[in-house]
């Protein structure tokens, strides 16, 4: 009588493959804490803003529109004037003044308001306070072609340039 041998898998025998699973926290993809940006907009009590926790949430918020009240709060905290904000958002001062606080800004203006809030939040973190960052924004800088950082706020690329400059400052690279 033959004994049945236990079947051992061959070296190259195909096994049932399990797909690789990689779990990552969505926070790993945030460029900066969302709570600081929301605080810069002064909208912590707004239910719409309380749910903002990731870049995807900011994208949805931009698409829906940011309330004019958030822009007013940002202007108050940063010292940006109505005239400057009109230039930054590519609209007229008169048009901005016509909006009521609860009115939602158009997508382009909403995006610029969020970008500004993120920039000022990051700048105050890197330079040790909002007052220091506001002073930096009004100082002519050689790495920026002897221009004030505030002069770059009217384009997304300009804001991105300032974010990268802050990153270099944070890591000790000043030139």
Short mmCIF file of C-alpha atoms in Angstrom, two decimals, residues 41 109 123:
data_model
loop_
_atom_site.label_atom_id
_atom_site.label_comp_id
_atom_site.label_asym_id
_atom_site.label_seq_id
_atom_site.Cartn_x
_atom_site.Cartn_y
_atom_site.Cartn_z
CA UNK A 41 -10.19 83.21 6.52
CA UNK A 109 -11.75 84.90 -7.17
CA UNK A 123 4.39 82.68 5.80
#
